[in-house]
Every structure is written in structure tokens, then in C-alpha cells.
Short mmCIF file of C-alpha atoms in Angstrom, two decimals:
data_model
loop_
_atom_site.label_atom_id
_atom_site.label_comp_id
_atom_site.label_asym_id
_atom_site.label_seq_id
_atom_site.Cartn_x
_atom_site.Cartn_y
_atom_site.Cartn_z
CA UNK A 1 63.84 120.61 113.04
CA UNK A 2 67.51 120.63 111.88
CA UNK A 3 68.24 119.16 108.30
CA UNK A 4 71.45 117.49 107.62
CA UNK A 5 72.83 114.90 105.18
CA UNK A 6 74.07 112.25 107.53
CA UNK A 7 73.42 111.49 111.35
CA UNK A 8 75.93 109.29 113.16
CA UNK A 9 74.97 107.89 116.56
CA UNK A 10 78.00 107.14 118.59
CA UNK A 11 81.44 108.84 118.70
CA UNK A 12 83.79 105.88 119.03
CA UNK A 13 86.45 105.05 116.36
CA UNK A 14 83.85 103.99 113.82
CA UNK A 15 81.68 107.17 114.47
CA UNK A 16 84.20 109.83 114.64
CA UNK A 17 86.43 108.64 111.84
CA UNK A 18 83.37 108.28 109.49
CA UNK A 19 82.15 111.72 110.46
CA UNK A 20 85.43 113.13 109.53
CA UNK A 21 85.62 111.36 106.18
CA UNK A 22 81.95 112.27 105.36
CA UNK A 23 82.67 115.92 105.94
CA UNK A 24 85.61 115.70 103.74
CA UNK A 25 83.41 114.26 101.12
CA UNK A 26 81.00 117.25 101.36
CA UNK A 27 78.26 115.75 103.52
CA UNK A 28 76.90 117.83 106.43
CA UNK A 29 77.08 115.54 109.25
CA UNK A 30 75.69 115.43 112.81
CA UNK A 31 77.41 113.11 115.17
CA UNK A 32 75.63 112.31 118.65
CA UNK A 33 77.50 110.94 121.73
CA UNK A 34 75.95 110.56 125.18
CA UNK A 35 79.09 109.70 126.99
CA UNK A 36 82.79 110.36 126.43
CA UNK A 37 84.28 111.02 122.99
CA UNK A 38 86.32 107.98 121.64
CA UNK A 39 84.04 105.27 122.93
CA UNK A 40 85.18 102.11 124.64
CA UNK A 41 88.57 102.05 122.68
CA UNK A 42 89.79 105.36 124.02
CA UNK A 43 88.30 105.46 127.38
CA UNK A 44 88.10 101.75 128.66
CA UNK A 45 89.89 99.62 126.03
CA UNK A 46 92.65 99.88 123.56
CA UNK A 47 94.39 102.99 124.39
CA UNK A 48 94.34 103.07 128.28
CA UNK A 49 95.41 99.30 128.23
CA UNK A 50 98.22 99.94 126.02
CA UNK A 51 99.52 102.77 128.25
CA UNK A 52 99.62 100.21 131.12
CA UNK A 53 101.21 97.62 128.72
CA UNK A 54 103.94 100.09 128.17
CA UNK A 55 104.45 100.59 131.95
CA UNK A 56 104.61 96.77 132.33
CA UNK A 57 107.11 96.53 129.56
CA UNK A 58 109.46 99.05 130.94
CA UNK A 59 109.07 97.56 134.43
CA UNK A 60 110.07 94.19 133.15
CA UNK A 61 113.11 95.69 131.47
CA UNK A 62 114.05 97.43 134.71
CA UNK A 63 113.82 94.14 136.66
CA UNK A 64 115.93 92.54 134.08
CA UNK A 65 118.45 95.42 133.62
CA UNK A 66 121.35 93.30 134.82
CA UNK A 67 121.05 91.26 131.73
CA UNK A 68 122.17 94.36 129.87
CA UNK A 69 124.86 95.18 132.23
CA UNK A 70 122.92 97.82 134.05
CA UNK A 71 122.71 97.78 137.84
CA UNK A 72 119.54 99.61 138.99
CA UNK A 73 119.46 98.21 142.48
CA UNK A 74 115.91 97.95 143.84
CA UNK A 75 113.31 98.93 141.33
CA UNK A 76 110.25 100.93 142.86
CA UNK A 77 106.90 100.92 140.95
CA UNK A 78 104.37 103.64 141.66
CA UNK A 79 100.93 102.30 140.52
CA UNK A 80 99.18 105.63 140.82
CA UNK A 81 101.71 107.25 138.64
CA UNK A 82 100.95 104.74 135.97
CA UNK A 83 97.30 105.46 136.21
CA UNK A 84 97.82 109.16 136.08
CA UNK A 85 100.02 108.81 132.93
CA UNK A 86 97.32 106.82 131.37
CA UNK A 87 94.72 109.34 132.11
CA UNK A 88 96.90 112.10 130.59
CA UNK A 89 97.20 110.09 127.36
CA UNK A 90 93.51 109.43 127.13
CA UNK A 91 92.64 113.18 127.76
CA UNK A 92 95.12 114.31 125.11
CA UNK A 93 93.57 111.98 122.43
CA UNK A 94 90.03 112.88 123.65
CA UNK A 95 90.90 116.52 123.05
CA UNK A 96 92.26 115.67 119.66
CA UNK A 97 88.87 114.04 118.75
CA UNK A 98 86.95 117.09 120.01
CA UNK A 99 89.05 119.35 117.77
CA UNK A 100 88.50 116.91 114.81
CA UNK A 101 84.67 117.17 115.35
CA UNK A 102 84.92 120.83 115.17
CA UNK A 103 85.81 120.68 111.54
CA UNK A 104 83.61 122.30 108.96
CA UNK A 105 80.56 120.12 108.01
CA UNK A 106 80.46 118.40 111.40
CA UNK A 107 78.21 119.13 114.29
CA UNK A 108 78.76 117.38 117.53
CA UNK A 109 75.73 116.88 119.77
CA UNK A 110 76.08 115.54 123.37
CA UNK A 111 73.09 113.53 124.45
CA UNK A 112 71.10 110.33 124.11
CA UNK A 113 69.60 109.69 120.63
CA UNK A 114 66.15 108.28 119.92
CA UNK A 115 65.17 107.06 116.59
CA UNK A 116 61.75 108.57 115.61
CA UNK A 117 61.59 106.90 112.23
CA UNK A 118 64.03 106.09 109.35
CA UNK A 119 65.00 109.65 108.83
CA UNK A 120 64.54 111.42 112.12
CA UNK A 121 66.40 111.41 115.43
CA UNK A 122 65.56 113.25 118.61
CA UNK A 123 68.35 114.43 121.06
CA UNK A 124 67.71 116.62 124.07
CA UNK A 125 64.20 117.57 122.69
CA UNK A 126 65.60 118.65 119.45
CA UNK A 127 64.81 116.84 116.16
CA UNK A 128 67.25 116.11 113.45
CA UNK A 129 66.54 114.84 109.82
CA UNK A 130 68.87 113.15 107.37
CA UNK A 131 68.85 110.97 104.38
CA UNK A 132 71.08 108.40 106.03
CA UNK A 133 71.68 107.37 109.56
CA UNK A 134 74.62 105.22 110.88
CA UNK A 135 74.36 103.49 114.27
CA UNK A 136 77.67 103.15 115.99
CA UNK A 137 76.71 102.63 119.66
CA UNK A 138 79.35 99.83 120.45
CA UNK A 139 79.17 97.17 123.03
CA UNK A 140 78.98 96.53 126.83
CA UNK A 141 80.85 94.15 129.18
CA UNK A 142 79.31 90.71 129.51
CA UNK A 143 78.68 89.21 132.94
CA UNK A 144 78.37 85.56 133.73
CA UNK A 145 74.96 84.62 135.19
CA UNK A 146 76.44 83.23 138.41
CA UNK A 147 75.96 83.96 142.13
CA UNK A 148 78.03 87.07 143.21
CA UNK A 149 78.78 88.31 139.72
CA UNK A 150 78.09 91.89 140.90
CA UNK A 151 79.40 91.82 144.43
CA UNK A 152 81.79 94.44 145.60
CA UNK A 153 85.30 93.68 144.32
CA UNK A 154 84.15 92.14 141.04
CA UNK A 155 85.15 94.64 138.32
CA UNK A 156 85.19 95.06 134.50
CA UNK A 157 87.98 96.35 132.41
CA UNK A 158 86.73 99.96 133.01
CA UNK A 159 87.19 99.67 136.81
CA UNK A 160 90.55 97.92 136.26
CA UNK A 161 91.82 100.93 134.47
CA UNK A 162 90.99 103.29 137.29
CA UNK A 163 92.05 101.30 140.44
CA UNK A 164 93.36 103.33 143.30
CA UNK A 165 95.33 100.48 144.68
CA UNK A 166 97.17 97.55 143.22
CA UNK A 167 95.68 94.19 144.22
CA UNK A 168 97.90 91.79 145.86
CA UNK A 169 95.88 88.96 144.39
CA UNK A 170 93.95 89.08 141.13
CA UNK A 171 91.66 86.44 139.75
CA UNK A 172 90.63 86.93 135.99
CA UNK A 173 87.57 85.00 134.79
CA UNK A 174 88.13 84.70 131.05
CA UNK A 175 91.34 83.97 129.11
CA UNK A 176 90.44 85.95 125.98
CA UNK A 177 92.30 89.07 124.65
CA UNK A 178 91.07 91.37 127.53
CA UNK A 179 91.80 88.88 130.25
CA UNK A 180 95.37 88.11 128.85
CA UNK A 181 96.34 91.56 128.54
CA UNK A 182 95.35 92.42 132.11
CA UNK A 183 97.04 89.11 133.29
CA UNK A 184 100.26 90.16 131.65
CA UNK A 185 100.06 93.80 132.88
CA UNK A 186 99.30 93.14 136.52
CA UNK A 187 101.75 90.10 136.75
CA UNK A 188 104.48 92.59 135.67
CA UNK A 189 103.16 95.14 138.23
CA UNK A 190 103.58 92.50 140.95
CA UNK A 191 100.09 91.03 141.51
CA UNK A 192 99.61 87.39 142.10
CA UNK A 193 97.40 86.43 139.01
CA UNK A 194 95.18 83.55 138.43
CA UNK A 195 93.11 82.97 135.29
CA UNK A 196 89.88 80.73 134.90
CA UNK A 197 89.14 79.92 131.22
CA UNK A 198 86.10 77.84 130.20
CA UNK A 199 87.83 76.68 126.98
CA UNK A 200 90.60 74.23 126.59
CA UNK A 201 93.06 76.86 125.80
CA UNK A 202 93.40 80.59 126.19
CA UNK A 203 92.67 82.96 123.29
CA UNK A 204 89.97 80.65 121.60
CA UNK A 205 90.09 82.53 118.22
CA UNK A 206 93.83 82.30 117.89
CA UNK A 207 96.01 79.55 116.52
CA UNK A 208 96.15 76.91 119.25
CA UNK A 209 100.03 76.50 118.93
CA UNK A 210 100.49 80.32 119.36
CA UNK A 211 98.01 80.36 122.33
CA UNK A 212 99.71 77.39 124.19
CA UNK A 213 103.18 78.96 123.74
CA UNK A 214 102.01 82.28 125.10
CA UNK A 215 100.39 80.52 127.94
CA UNK A 216 103.60 78.55 128.72
CA UNK A 217 105.57 81.77 128.71
CA UNK A 218 103.16 83.61 130.94
CA UNK A 219 103.03 80.56 133.31
CA UNK A 220 106.90 80.88 133.60
CA UNK A 221 106.48 84.47 134.64
CA UNK A 222 104.14 83.27 137.66
CA UNK A 223 100.58 83.43 136.18
CA UNK A 224 98.45 80.40 137.13
CA UNK A 225 95.91 79.05 134.64
CA UNK A 226 92.82 76.89 135.04
CA UNK A 227 91.69 75.66 131.73
CA UNK A 228 88.45 73.84 130.96
CA UNK A 229 87.13 75.47 134.06
CA UNK A 230 83.69 77.11 134.85
CA UNK A 231 83.21 79.75 137.41
CA UNK A 232 80.23 78.90 139.61
CA UNK A 233 80.00 81.62 142.22
CA UNK A 234 81.79 84.53 143.83
CA UNK A 235 81.25 84.82 147.64
CA UNK A 236 82.19 88.06 149.49
CA UNK A 237 83.90 88.13 152.84
CA UNK A 238 87.42 89.30 154.25
CA UNK A 239 88.39 88.45 150.65
CA UNK A 240 86.52 87.18 147.69
CA UNK A 241 86.10 83.45 147.19
CA UNK A 242 85.70 82.34 143.76
CA UNK A 243 84.18 78.82 143.20
CA UNK A 244 84.86 77.00 140.04
CA UNK A 245 84.83 73.50 138.52
CA UNK A 246 87.92 72.45 136.90
CA UNK A 247 87.69 69.30 134.68
CA UNK A 248 84.84 67.97 136.79
CA UNK A 249 86.46 68.85 140.20
CA UNK A 250 85.23 71.55 142.55
CA UNK A 251 87.97 74.18 143.29
CA UNK A 252 88.10 77.62 144.81
CA UNK A 253 90.38 80.67 144.71
CA UNK A 254 90.74 83.37 147.49
CA UNK A 255 91.53 86.68 145.89
CA UNK A 256 91.35 90.52 146.56
CA UNK A 257 89.80 91.33 143.14
CA UNK A 258 88.03 89.54 140.42
CA UNK A 259 88.13 90.77 136.81
CA UNK A 260 85.10 89.73 134.81
CA UNK A 261 86.57 89.34 131.37
CA UNK A 262 84.22 86.93 129.52
CA UNK A 263 83.74 89.23 126.54
CA UNK A 264 81.54 92.06 125.34
CA UNK A 265 78.15 92.07 123.73
CA UNK A 266 76.39 94.52 121.37
CA UNK A 267 74.86 97.56 123.10
CA UNK A 268 71.52 96.79 121.73
CA UNK A 269 69.63 98.66 124.35
CA UNK A 270 71.42 101.86 123.46
CA UNK A 271 68.87 102.66 120.75
CA UNK A 272 65.19 101.96 120.20
CA UNK A 273 65.69 99.49 117.32
CA UNK A 274 62.23 97.80 117.73
CA UNK A 275 60.30 101.08 117.17
CA UNK A 276 61.38 101.22 113.40
CA UNK A 277 61.82 97.55 112.77
CA UNK A 278 65.51 97.20 112.43
CA UNK A 279 66.41 93.42 112.40
CA UNK A 280 68.82 92.25 115.09
CA UNK A 281 69.71 89.17 117.17
CA UNK A 282 71.50 88.90 120.50
CA UNK A 283 74.77 88.90 118.42
CA UNK A 284 74.05 92.33 116.91
CA UNK A 285 72.24 94.29 114.31
CA UNK A 286 71.95 92.41 110.99
CA UNK A 287 73.78 94.07 108.18
CA UNK A 288 75.03 93.25 104.58
CA UNK A 289 78.62 93.65 103.39
CA UNK A 290 78.02 97.42 103.03
CA UNK A 291 76.91 97.65 106.67
CA UNK A 292 73.32 98.26 105.57
CA UNK A 293 70.50 97.17 107.75
CA UNK A 294 67.14 95.98 106.49
CA UNK A 295 65.96 99.62 106.67
CA UNK A 296 68.03 100.73 103.44
CA UNK A 297 68.99 104.16 104.61
CA UNK A 298 70.13 103.00 108.12
CA UNK A 299 73.67 101.44 108.63
CA UNK A 300 75.22 99.81 111.66
CA UNK A 301 78.96 99.69 112.23
CA UNK A 302 81.40 98.56 114.83
CA UNK A 303 80.61 96.42 117.82
CA UNK A 304 76.86 96.98 117.54
CA UNK A 305 76.67 94.64 114.50
CA UNK A 306 78.70 91.89 116.21
CA UNK A 307 80.87 91.19 113.15
CA UNK A 308 84.28 92.14 114.56
CA UNK A 309 84.79 93.73 117.90
CA UNK A 310 87.93 95.63 116.94
CA UNK A 311 88.28 99.42 116.84
CA UNK A 312 90.15 99.33 113.37
CA UNK A 313 87.26 97.08 111.98
CA UNK A 314 84.72 99.72 113.16
CA UNK A 315 86.57 102.39 111.32
CA UNK A 316 86.78 100.57 108.09
CA UNK A 317 83.11 99.43 108.39
CA UNK A 318 82.32 103.12 108.63
CA UNK A 319 84.21 103.82 105.43
CA UNK A 320 82.40 100.96 103.70
CA UNK A 321 79.01 102.42 104.82
CA UNK A 322 80.05 105.91 103.66
CA UNK A 323 81.15 104.68 100.26
CA UNK A 324 77.88 102.86 99.81
CA UNK A 325 75.91 106.09 100.78
CA UNK A 326 77.97 108.02 98.25
CA UNK A 327 77.47 105.46 95.61
CA UNK A 328 81.29 104.84 95.35
CA UNK A 329 82.95 101.59 94.42
CA UNK A 330 83.13 98.87 97.16
CA UNK A 331 86.83 99.30 97.94
CA UNK A 332 86.38 99.32 101.64
CA UNK A 333 83.80 96.63 101.74
CA UNK A 334 86.34 94.37 100.15
CA UNK A 335 89.03 95.50 102.77
CA UNK A 336 86.93 93.99 105.57
CA UNK A 337 87.83 90.50 104.45
CA UNK A 338 91.31 90.93 105.83
CA UNK A 339 91.46 92.17 109.41
CA UNK A 340 94.59 91.74 111.60
CA UNK A 341 94.29 91.60 115.36
CA UNK A 342 96.84 91.63 118.19
CA UNK A 343 97.14 90.74 121.86
CA UNK A 344 99.44 93.19 123.71
CA UNK A 345 100.83 90.71 126.36
CA UNK A 346 104.61 90.34 126.86
CA UNK A 347 105.33 88.79 124.49
CA UNK A 348 102.80 89.95 121.93
CA UNK A 349 100.63 87.80 119.77
CA UNK A 350 99.10 88.61 116.47
CA UNK A 351 97.07 87.01 113.74
CA UNK A 352 95.34 87.63 110.35
CA UNK A 353 93.21 85.37 108.30
CA UNK A 354 92.40 81.64 109.11
CA UNK A 355 93.84 79.23 111.59
CA UNK A 356 95.14 75.66 110.87
CA UNK A 357 92.06 74.47 112.80
CA UNK A 358 89.57 76.31 110.70
CA UNK A 359 91.34 75.42 107.35
CA UNK A 360 91.12 71.79 108.35
CA UNK A 361 87.50 72.02 109.35
CA UNK A 362 86.68 73.69 105.97
CA UNK A 363 88.61 71.01 104.10
CA UNK A 364 91.06 73.55 102.54
CA UNK A 365 94.42 72.20 101.53
CA UNK A 366 97.31 74.29 102.86
CA UNK A 367 100.98 74.14 103.79
CA UNK A 368 102.47 75.65 107.00
CA UNK A 369 105.66 77.59 107.02
CA UNK A 370 107.47 78.31 110.27
CA UNK A 371 110.40 80.23 111.60
CA UNK A 372 111.60 81.03 115.09
CA UNK A 373 112.79 84.19 116.76
CA UNK A 374 115.66 82.35 118.40
CA UNK A 375 117.35 82.22 115.01
CA UNK A 376 116.92 85.92 114.36
CA UNK A 377 119.96 88.16 115.20
CA UNK A 378 117.84 91.28 116.06
CA UNK A 379 115.69 89.24 118.31
CA UNK A 380 118.61 87.78 120.10
CA UNK A 381 120.24 91.23 120.45
CA UNK A 382 116.99 92.40 122.03
CA UNK A 383 116.90 89.43 124.44
CA UNK A 384 113.59 88.60 122.82
CA UNK A 385 114.23 85.03 121.53
CA UNK A 386 110.77 83.71 122.62
CA UNK A 387 108.74 83.84 119.43
CA UNK A 388 107.43 81.90 116.35
CA UNK A 389 105.95 82.83 112.96
CA UNK A 390 103.66 80.59 111.23
CA UNK A 391 102.35 81.41 107.61
CA UNK A 392 99.62 79.39 106.05
CA UNK A 393 99.65 79.02 102.20
CA UNK A 394 96.92 77.42 100.04
CA UNK A 395 97.57 75.17 97.07
CA UNK A 396 97.57 78.24 94.75
CA UNK A 397 100.45 79.81 96.53
CA UNK A 398 98.27 82.44 98.43
CA UNK A 399 98.59 83.32 102.01
CA UNK A 400 95.40 82.50 103.86
CA UNK A 401 96.55 83.05 107.39
CA UNK A 402 99.36 84.04 109.46
CA UNK A 403 100.15 83.89 113.23
CA UNK A 404 102.95 85.51 115.30
CA UNK A 405 104.09 85.20 118.85
CA UNK A 406 107.07 87.50 119.83
CA UNK A 407 108.32 91.00 120.07
CA UNK A 408 106.59 93.44 117.92
CA UNK A 409 104.13 90.90 116.61
CA UNK A 410 101.52 93.59 116.38
CA UNK A 411 103.72 95.48 113.79
CA UNK A 412 105.05 92.48 111.86
CA UNK A 413 101.55 91.10 111.14
CA UNK A 414 100.76 93.87 108.78
CA UNK A 415 103.49 92.77 106.30
CA UNK A 416 101.33 89.69 105.77
CA UNK A 417 98.07 91.60 105.79
CA UNK A 418 99.14 93.80 102.91
CA UNK A 419 100.07 90.71 100.88
CA UNK A 420 96.74 89.04 101.65
CA UNK A 421 94.86 92.17 100.87
CA UNK A 422 96.51 92.56 97.46
CA UNK A 423 96.67 88.79 96.73
CA UNK A 424 100.54 88.85 96.40
CA UNK A 425 101.80 85.24 96.23
CA UNK A 426 103.65 83.82 99.21
CA UNK A 427 106.87 83.34 97.09
CA UNK A 428 107.12 87.19 96.69
CA UNK A 429 107.68 87.56 100.39
CA UNK A 430 110.77 85.29 100.27
CA UNK A 431 112.07 87.13 97.27
CA UNK A 432 111.86 90.60 98.96
CA UNK A 433 115.01 91.88 100.55
CA UNK A 434 114.63 92.67 104.24
CA UNK A 435 116.96 94.94 106.19
CA UNK A 436 119.55 93.26 108.36
CA UNK A 437 119.38 92.93 111.24
CA UNK A 438 115.63 93.27 111.68
CA UNK A 439 112.87 91.27 113.27
CA UNK A 440 111.14 91.19 109.74
CA UNK A 441 113.92 88.88 108.54
CA UNK A 442 112.17 86.09 110.50
CA UNK A 443 109.84 85.79 107.42
CA UNK A 444 112.86 84.95 105.16
CA UNK A 445 113.85 81.86 107.24
CA UNK A 446 110.49 80.20 107.00
CA UNK A 447 110.52 76.46 106.10
#
């Protein structure tokens, strides 16, 4: 029996960051991982997709080089080189996490964890005991319950990131964040991309105006969209045939590859929750605002609790759990009220807080302020005039939501997130001098 202060099950962003912070605070910590360090984010999500996004971005610039007075001639793209570069970046970061988890106070254990009771975990036949346990076992890809969902040629984001050959035709089922990023990437790479989305618009959680503008831009680039459409079956053959119903009419698409991108679900089967009576639903493990389960000394962070499937949310949920374990103030629990998110398409989209639709549904009075990238000098100099900023302000002058489409939206959104987190009135934004010329100046021209 090995005694320790804290056991963390799962070494994704929530797990390894919390382990590092716990060790700094003086807790002897055991962190258990049965697969690769870094979780979905590093191995099959955030980081590898951003590597390919960068390849796509540079390729787009190269194709459009004449706009900048540069004649490159024919631009050749080596898909396998892009995959190899992605692998190098992932391996470098994975090694970094490995070094982090060698810090004093941290013991990394490779293997599958089993909960024996509220204080004991077994791994590889060895038992570990701790006063507190944090479950951070993430999520898995969701599949539609349709005929042919698992035939050869139907892949998840994991397989998409390790393809050996660029598909000539790609059908993406799902117009959420994962679907849109891969649609943008592979469109830039040269694939013929078609998207089937069940909802009336892509990116359902996002502001509808932003989503529509992004879809319109991607459509101009050659991506085809089938909205209000339900995939019915996937038939194998010389190629794959995807049957779907679009606004009541039967349709089909012939394609070389199908990406199943209909979301992710908590990895509830990763740990034996029933054995010790941890409450959960299909949406995830139930937790309070400290990430505490109904078993008081056991916490659940990240995708496994279903609150917010974002890597940075998992990290801060881990901090919130840790501060509760240590009896500190609830600083990080309060931070979880403001979580920015971004979609790394070209152009990017980002949001924080509420949408106009949600504010209307909740009966909250608000005013919308807008500005456009086409009036921003830096955006025009970058040839990035496609973009809009929307900031939603309540009757007390506080920002309750912001939505951006355009170059570097994923960076710009944090200016608003800081204001929301610190309850800085909207008027202070307009009274703050911004460097000229900069994309940030787009906030100053809002009306």
C-alpha cells in the first residue's frame, strides 16, 4: 500500500496541471494515466489540429501571394510533411509534460485505475491510498446510431489527424467546432468538403449572426453545407455513399472519407463509478461548483463532468477542486463563470459569455454594440477585412457577452474576458487607448 495526499486519475490538461499545482502547494500527488500524456487535447484535439490549421493558413497565403506582389508560381503541398510536423510538435509537448510530472512531489503511474473505495485506488496490482481523489478521465467520440457508422472509411478526429493520404472528397457529419475546423483545414489542403449539420445553423452554441457569416465565408471558399439535415446511413462500396434527409427530402453524397464529428461524450466507462456510488448521468459526473461529487473527498474535472468540454476549462476546474481541498478561498470557482472559446477556422471565430438568443430567452435587457474589420486599418493592411465584433451590454453597463469573427479572434476575445471577469464597465473599454494600427482598435469603433 502506497500512501499519498492526492490521487489524480487522468493526465490530460486538467490532470497534469492540477498535479503540478498540488505539488507546488506541498501535496504528495500520484497521477495515473493509462494512455498517452496530455489527453485528447494534446494527442487528438487542440494541439494537433492547430498545427494543421497553421499549415492551412500558410497554404492559403501562398495561394494568394500575388495579392501581396509575390509570384510563387505553382504551390505544391506535401500532406505527409504536414502530418510529420504535427507529430513533432505533439511529441515535444508530450516530453515537456513528462518532465513536469517528474517534479518533486509527483509520482506518475502508467496503467488503468480502479476505485476500490473512496480513499483507495488500484493500478497494475498496486494499491494507493489518499485523502482526496480527482477523476479527470475525459471524453470519447460520439457516434450516430445509424447504419454504417463504423464501416471502413468512417473516421473520428483521431484518425483524421493521422491520415496517410489526403482525401479528394471529404464528407463531415456535424457542423460543430470539430467539424468546422477540419472542414476549413481540408478545404485549404485541396479536398472537396461537404458538411451535413442537423441544426439550422453551424456552430449551435455560437451567436447565429457570427455562425452565418462564417458559413458564408467558408461557402465562398468552396465548402458545401447541408443544414437542417439528418444523416441516415453510410453505405460502403467503391466509394462511400452517405444518405441523409435535408428538409424532408432524401439526398446522398458520394465521398472518399466520412468524418464523424457529432460531438464527444464523457468517458464514464473509464472508471468504476457505480462501485462506490458516485452520482452521474449520461451527461457526466454530477459535481458542485467546487467540482466535488456526492462522495465528498472525490472530485471530477474536465470533460468527465460534462460542464464544459474545453481544455482550459478542465485546467481551471482542477484549480477550483484543489483550492477546495486545501481550504482556500473560492477564487478559481468564481473564474469558471467566464470561459472564452474559439474556433480555429479561417477566419477564426470566438465568444465569451451569453449570446443574443440566450439573453432574449432569459428576458434580460441588453444593447448590442458592433464594429467591422473592414473599417480597421490593420485588418485591411493584412488583407483580412472579413470580420465583425459584437459586444452585448446589460442595462447596468456590464458586458454579458462578446462574439468575434475575423483574424486573431481567438486572441482578441480575451480583452473582453478580462473585463467580464473583473466586472469592468463597458465604457472603460471605449476610454482605453489602443495602439494604432492594431486589430484591437476594432473595439473602439463599436456603435
